[in-house]
mmCIF file of C-alpha atoms in Angstrom:
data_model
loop_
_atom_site.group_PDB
_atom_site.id
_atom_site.type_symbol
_atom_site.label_atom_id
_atom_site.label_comp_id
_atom_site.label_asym_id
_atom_site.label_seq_id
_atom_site.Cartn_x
_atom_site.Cartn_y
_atom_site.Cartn_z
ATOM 1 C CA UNK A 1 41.650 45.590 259.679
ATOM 2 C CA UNK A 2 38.659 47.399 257.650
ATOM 3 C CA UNK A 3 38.054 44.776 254.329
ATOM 4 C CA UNK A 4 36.124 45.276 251.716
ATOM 5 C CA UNK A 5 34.624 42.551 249.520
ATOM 6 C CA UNK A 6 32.244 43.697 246.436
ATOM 7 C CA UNK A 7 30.453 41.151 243.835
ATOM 8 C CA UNK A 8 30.246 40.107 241.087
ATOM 9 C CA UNK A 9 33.900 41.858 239.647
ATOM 10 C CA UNK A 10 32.299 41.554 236.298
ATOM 11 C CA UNK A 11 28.636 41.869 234.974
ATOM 12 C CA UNK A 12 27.878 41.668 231.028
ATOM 13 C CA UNK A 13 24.322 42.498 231.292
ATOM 14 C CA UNK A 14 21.249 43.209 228.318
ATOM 15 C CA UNK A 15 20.231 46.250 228.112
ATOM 16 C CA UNK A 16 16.477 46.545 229.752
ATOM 17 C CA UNK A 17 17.900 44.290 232.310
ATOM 18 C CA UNK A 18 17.626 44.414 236.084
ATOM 19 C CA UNK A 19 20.807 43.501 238.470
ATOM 20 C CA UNK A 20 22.687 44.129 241.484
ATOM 21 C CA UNK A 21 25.974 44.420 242.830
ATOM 22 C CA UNK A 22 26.974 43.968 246.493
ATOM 23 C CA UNK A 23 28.834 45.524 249.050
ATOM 24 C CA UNK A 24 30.338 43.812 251.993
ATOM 25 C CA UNK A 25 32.448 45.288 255.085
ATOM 26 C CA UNK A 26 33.724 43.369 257.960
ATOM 27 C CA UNK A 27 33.804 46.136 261.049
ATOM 28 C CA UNK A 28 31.269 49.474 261.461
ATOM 29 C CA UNK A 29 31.666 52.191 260.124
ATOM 30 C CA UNK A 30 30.742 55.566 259.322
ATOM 31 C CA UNK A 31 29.735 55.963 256.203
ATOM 32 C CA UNK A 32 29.728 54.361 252.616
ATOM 33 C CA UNK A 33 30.438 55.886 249.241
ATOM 34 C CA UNK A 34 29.864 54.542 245.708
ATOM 35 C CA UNK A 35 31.751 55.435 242.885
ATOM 36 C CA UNK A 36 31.494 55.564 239.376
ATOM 37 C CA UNK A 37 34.941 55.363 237.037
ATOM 38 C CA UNK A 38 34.953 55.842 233.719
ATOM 39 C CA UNK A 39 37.974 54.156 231.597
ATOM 40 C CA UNK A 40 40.940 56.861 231.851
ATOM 41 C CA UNK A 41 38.897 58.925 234.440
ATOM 42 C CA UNK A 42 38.783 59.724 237.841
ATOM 43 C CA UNK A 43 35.828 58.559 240.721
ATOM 44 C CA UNK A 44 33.121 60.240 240.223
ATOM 45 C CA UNK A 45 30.896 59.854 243.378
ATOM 46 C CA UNK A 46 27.544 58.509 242.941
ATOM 47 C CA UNK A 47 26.080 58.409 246.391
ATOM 48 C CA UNK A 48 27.022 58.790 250.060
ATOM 49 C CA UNK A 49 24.959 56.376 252.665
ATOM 50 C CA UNK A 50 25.203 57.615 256.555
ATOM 51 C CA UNK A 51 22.671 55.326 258.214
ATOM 52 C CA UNK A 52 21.267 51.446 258.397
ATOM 53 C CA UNK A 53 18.404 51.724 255.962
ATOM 54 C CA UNK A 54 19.573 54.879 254.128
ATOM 55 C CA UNK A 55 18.263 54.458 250.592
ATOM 56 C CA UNK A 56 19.443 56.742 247.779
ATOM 57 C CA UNK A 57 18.623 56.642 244.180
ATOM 58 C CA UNK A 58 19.621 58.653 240.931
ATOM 59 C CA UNK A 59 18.245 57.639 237.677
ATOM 60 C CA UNK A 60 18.148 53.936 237.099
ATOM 61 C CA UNK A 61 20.853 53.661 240.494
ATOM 62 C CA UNK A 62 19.504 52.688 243.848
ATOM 63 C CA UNK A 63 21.611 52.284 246.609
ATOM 64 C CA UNK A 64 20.650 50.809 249.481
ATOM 65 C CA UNK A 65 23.011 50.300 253.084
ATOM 66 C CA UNK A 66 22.307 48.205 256.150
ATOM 67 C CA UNK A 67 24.915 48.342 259.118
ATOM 68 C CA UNK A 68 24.013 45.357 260.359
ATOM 69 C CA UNK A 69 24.609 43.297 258.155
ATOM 70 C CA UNK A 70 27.029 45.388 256.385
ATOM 71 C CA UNK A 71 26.430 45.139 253.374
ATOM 72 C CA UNK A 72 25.093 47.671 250.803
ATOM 73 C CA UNK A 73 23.847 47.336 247.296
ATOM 74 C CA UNK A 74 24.093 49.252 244.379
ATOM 75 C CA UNK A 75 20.957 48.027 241.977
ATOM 76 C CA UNK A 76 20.812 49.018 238.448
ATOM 77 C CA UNK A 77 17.401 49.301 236.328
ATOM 78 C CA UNK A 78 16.295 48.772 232.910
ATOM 79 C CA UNK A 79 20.214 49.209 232.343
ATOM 80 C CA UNK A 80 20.960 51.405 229.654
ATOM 81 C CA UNK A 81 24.642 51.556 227.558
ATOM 82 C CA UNK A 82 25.697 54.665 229.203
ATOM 83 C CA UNK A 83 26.240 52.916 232.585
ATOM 84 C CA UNK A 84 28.824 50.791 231.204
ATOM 85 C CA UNK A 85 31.480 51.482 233.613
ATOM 86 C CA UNK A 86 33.363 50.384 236.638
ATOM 87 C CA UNK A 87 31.830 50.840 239.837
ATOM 88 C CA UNK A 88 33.247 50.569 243.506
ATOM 89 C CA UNK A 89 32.079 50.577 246.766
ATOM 90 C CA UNK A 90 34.472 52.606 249.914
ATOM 91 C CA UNK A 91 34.353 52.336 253.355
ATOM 92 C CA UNK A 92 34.686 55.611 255.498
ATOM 93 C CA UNK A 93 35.807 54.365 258.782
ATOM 94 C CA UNK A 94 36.341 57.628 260.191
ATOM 95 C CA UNK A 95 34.572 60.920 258.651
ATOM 96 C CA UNK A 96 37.233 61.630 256.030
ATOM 97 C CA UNK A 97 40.465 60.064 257.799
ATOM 98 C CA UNK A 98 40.768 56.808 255.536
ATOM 99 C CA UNK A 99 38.647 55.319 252.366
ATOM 100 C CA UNK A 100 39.306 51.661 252.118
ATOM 101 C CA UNK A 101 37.953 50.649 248.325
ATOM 102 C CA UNK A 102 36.141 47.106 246.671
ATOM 103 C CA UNK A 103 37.861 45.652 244.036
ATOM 104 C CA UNK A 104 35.668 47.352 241.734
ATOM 105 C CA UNK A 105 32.635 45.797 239.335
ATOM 106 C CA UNK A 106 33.405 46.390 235.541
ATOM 107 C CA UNK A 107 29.875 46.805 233.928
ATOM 108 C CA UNK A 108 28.905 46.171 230.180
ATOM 109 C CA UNK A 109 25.905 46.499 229.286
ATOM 110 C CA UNK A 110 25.041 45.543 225.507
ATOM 111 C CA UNK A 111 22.473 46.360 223.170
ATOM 112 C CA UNK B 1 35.094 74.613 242.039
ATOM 113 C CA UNK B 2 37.403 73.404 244.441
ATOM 114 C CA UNK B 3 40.338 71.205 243.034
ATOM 115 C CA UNK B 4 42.765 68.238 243.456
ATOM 116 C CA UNK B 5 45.105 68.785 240.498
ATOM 117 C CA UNK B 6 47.682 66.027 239.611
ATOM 118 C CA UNK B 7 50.602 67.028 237.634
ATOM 119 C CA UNK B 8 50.972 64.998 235.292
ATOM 120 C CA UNK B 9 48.308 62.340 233.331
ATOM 121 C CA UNK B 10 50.663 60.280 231.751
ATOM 122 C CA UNK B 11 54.138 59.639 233.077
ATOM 123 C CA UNK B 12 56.825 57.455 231.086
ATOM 124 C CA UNK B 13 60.244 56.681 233.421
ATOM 125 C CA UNK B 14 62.763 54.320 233.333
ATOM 126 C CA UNK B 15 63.804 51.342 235.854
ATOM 127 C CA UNK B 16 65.733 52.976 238.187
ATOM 128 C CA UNK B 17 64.613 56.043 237.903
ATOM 129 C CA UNK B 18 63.366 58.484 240.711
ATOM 130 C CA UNK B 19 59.888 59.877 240.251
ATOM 131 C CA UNK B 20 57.545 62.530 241.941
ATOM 132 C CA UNK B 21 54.058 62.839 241.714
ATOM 133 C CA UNK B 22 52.896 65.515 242.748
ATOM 134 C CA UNK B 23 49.405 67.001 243.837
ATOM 135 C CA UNK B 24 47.853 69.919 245.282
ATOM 136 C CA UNK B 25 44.869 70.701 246.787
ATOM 137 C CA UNK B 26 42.714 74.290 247.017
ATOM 138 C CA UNK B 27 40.231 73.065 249.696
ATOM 139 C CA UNK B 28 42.648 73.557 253.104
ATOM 140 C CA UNK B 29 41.734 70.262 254.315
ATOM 141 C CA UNK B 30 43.963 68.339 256.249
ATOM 142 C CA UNK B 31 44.027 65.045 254.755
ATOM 143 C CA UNK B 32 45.714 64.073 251.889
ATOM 144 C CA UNK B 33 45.999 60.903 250.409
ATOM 145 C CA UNK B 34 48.003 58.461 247.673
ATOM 146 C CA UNK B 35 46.079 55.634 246.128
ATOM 147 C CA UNK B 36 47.729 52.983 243.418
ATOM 148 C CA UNK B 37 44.616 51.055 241.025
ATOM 149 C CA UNK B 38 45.588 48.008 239.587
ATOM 150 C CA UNK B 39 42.809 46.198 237.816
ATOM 151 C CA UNK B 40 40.943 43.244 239.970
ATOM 152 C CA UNK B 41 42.386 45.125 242.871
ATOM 153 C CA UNK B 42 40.650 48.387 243.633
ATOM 154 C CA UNK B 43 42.426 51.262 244.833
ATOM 155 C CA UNK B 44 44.463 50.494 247.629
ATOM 156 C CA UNK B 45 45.970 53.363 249.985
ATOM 157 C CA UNK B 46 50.289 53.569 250.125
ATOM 158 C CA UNK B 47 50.424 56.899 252.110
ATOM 159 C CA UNK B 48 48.536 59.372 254.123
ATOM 160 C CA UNK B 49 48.543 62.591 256.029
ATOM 161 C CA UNK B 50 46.646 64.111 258.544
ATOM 162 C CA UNK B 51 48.808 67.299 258.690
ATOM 163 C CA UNK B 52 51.910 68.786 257.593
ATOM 164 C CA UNK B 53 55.065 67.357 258.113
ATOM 165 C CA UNK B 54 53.203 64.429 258.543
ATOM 166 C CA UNK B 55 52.441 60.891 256.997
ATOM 167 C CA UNK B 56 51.722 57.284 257.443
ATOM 168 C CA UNK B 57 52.152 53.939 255.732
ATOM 169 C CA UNK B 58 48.934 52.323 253.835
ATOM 170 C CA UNK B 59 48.300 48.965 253.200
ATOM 171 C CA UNK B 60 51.631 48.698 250.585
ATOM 172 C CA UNK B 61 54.076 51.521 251.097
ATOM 173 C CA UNK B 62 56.809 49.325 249.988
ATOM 174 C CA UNK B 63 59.259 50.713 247.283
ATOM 175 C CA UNK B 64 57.338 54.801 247.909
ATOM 176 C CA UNK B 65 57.810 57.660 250.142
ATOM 177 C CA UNK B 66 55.812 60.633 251.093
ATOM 178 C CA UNK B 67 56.423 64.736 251.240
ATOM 179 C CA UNK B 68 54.396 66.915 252.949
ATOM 180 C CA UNK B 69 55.613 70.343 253.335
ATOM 181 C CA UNK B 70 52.798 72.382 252.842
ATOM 182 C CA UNK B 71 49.183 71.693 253.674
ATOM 183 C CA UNK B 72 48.022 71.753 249.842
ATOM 184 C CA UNK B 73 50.836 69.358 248.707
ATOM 185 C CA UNK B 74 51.359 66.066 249.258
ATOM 186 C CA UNK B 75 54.427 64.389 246.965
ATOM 187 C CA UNK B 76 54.723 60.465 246.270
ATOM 188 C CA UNK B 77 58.149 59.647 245.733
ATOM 189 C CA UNK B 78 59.240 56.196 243.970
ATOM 190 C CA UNK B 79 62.934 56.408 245.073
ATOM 191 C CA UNK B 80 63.921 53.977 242.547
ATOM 192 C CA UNK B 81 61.175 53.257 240.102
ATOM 193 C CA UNK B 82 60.650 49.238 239.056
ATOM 194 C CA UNK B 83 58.166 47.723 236.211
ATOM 195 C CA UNK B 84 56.238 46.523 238.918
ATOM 196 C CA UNK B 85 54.782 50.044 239.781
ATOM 197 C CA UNK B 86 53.421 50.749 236.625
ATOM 198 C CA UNK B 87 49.920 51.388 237.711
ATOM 199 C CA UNK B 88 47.751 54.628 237.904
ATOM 200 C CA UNK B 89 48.006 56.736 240.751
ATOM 201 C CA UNK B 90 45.202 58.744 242.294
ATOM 202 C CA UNK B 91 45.442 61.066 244.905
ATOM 203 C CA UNK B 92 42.741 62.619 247.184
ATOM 204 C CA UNK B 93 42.125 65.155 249.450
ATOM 205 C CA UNK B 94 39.072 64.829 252.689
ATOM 206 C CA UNK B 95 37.423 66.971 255.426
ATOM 207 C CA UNK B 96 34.727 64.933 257.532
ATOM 208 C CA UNK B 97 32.623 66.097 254.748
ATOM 209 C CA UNK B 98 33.681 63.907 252.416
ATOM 210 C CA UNK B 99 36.688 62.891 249.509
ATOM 211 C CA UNK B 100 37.922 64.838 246.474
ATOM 212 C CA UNK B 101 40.218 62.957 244.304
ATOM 213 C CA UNK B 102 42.702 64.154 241.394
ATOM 214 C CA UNK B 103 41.829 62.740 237.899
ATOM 215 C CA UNK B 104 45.183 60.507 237.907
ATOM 216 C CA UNK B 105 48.512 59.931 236.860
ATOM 217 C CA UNK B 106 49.070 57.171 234.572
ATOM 218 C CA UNK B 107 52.974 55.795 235.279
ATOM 219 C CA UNK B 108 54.574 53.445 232.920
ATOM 220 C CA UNK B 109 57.827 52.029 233.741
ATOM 221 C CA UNK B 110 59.806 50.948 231.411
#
């Protein structure tokens, strides 16, 4: 059975900081999604990683996946107020047949 | 822009109660699916389907059941609704390309 395990559930952070949140998975799979949900809102996707070593960044988001030792990270720079928001990591394990989620990190980042 | 529309965003019901949430899809994929979110837990998967007519059990179908009759609708049914499944509901949709989910349904029990 696919589980997912994603740290730290909750990060206070100053704005103009660096950090990092991680992403672990115990069997292979095929690909790995991070999310972004705002409070009362749906997942909005953030990135899609296919590959060990596939890097993918957006603004001050950089995620990063490596198969073998699944894990991925999600790191955040010079953090900002407006990504204040929960974040998850999911677990394809079989091109679109099931999504198995983290627990989710709640990010605040404070001025 | 293609679409996973939940009925309802806030849902109020009484103990004992039978409720549907419903959702429909406008993509034609084959996969729909019913997630619950709790807080500290994630979203965790009751049902699926891979095609019409049919479903499977997640990782806690207890207390829900499933309806798919068509391919863009896939029902959650809590046959006898408890305070316990007051939670928000999302459901999704997914072709190999990827996941769509609804915006939510928000279920209080009361």
């Amino acid at each position: 059975e696919l589980k997912v395990e994603q740290n730290p559930l909750f990060l206070s952070m100053q704005e103009g900081k660096n950090y990092t949140i991680y992403c672990n998975y115990s069997t292979t799979s095929d690909r790995l999604y991070w999310y972004r949900q705002d409070p009362g809102k749906s997942l909005e996707s953030l990135f899609v990683l296919l590959s060990n070593g596939a890097v993918k960044q957006e603004g001050r988001l950089m995620a990063s996946l490596d198969t073998k030792a699944r894990l991925s990270t999600l790191h955040i720079t010079a953090a900002v107020h407006d990504l204040s928001a929960t974040y998850f990591c999911a677990v394809d394990m079989e091109y679109g047949n099931k999504l198995v989620f983290g627990a989710g990190t709640i990010l605040r980042v404070k001025s | 822009d293609v679409k996973v529309t939940q009925s309802s965003r806030y849902l109020v019901k009484r103990t004992g109660e039978k409720v549907f949430l419903e959702c429909v899809q406008d993509m034609d994929h084959e996969n729909m699916f019913w997630y619950r979110q709790d807080p500290g837990l994630g979203l965790r998967l009751i049902y699926f389907s891979y095609d019409v007519k049919m479903k499977e059990k997640g990782d806690i179908p207890e207390g829900y059941s499933v309806s798919r009759e068509k391919k863009e609708r896939f029902s959650l049914i809590l046959e006898s609704a408890s305070t316990n499944q007051t939670s928000m509901y999302l459901c999704a949709s997914s072709s190999w390309m990827g996941y769509t989910f609804g915006s939510g349904t928000r279920l209080t029990v009361v």
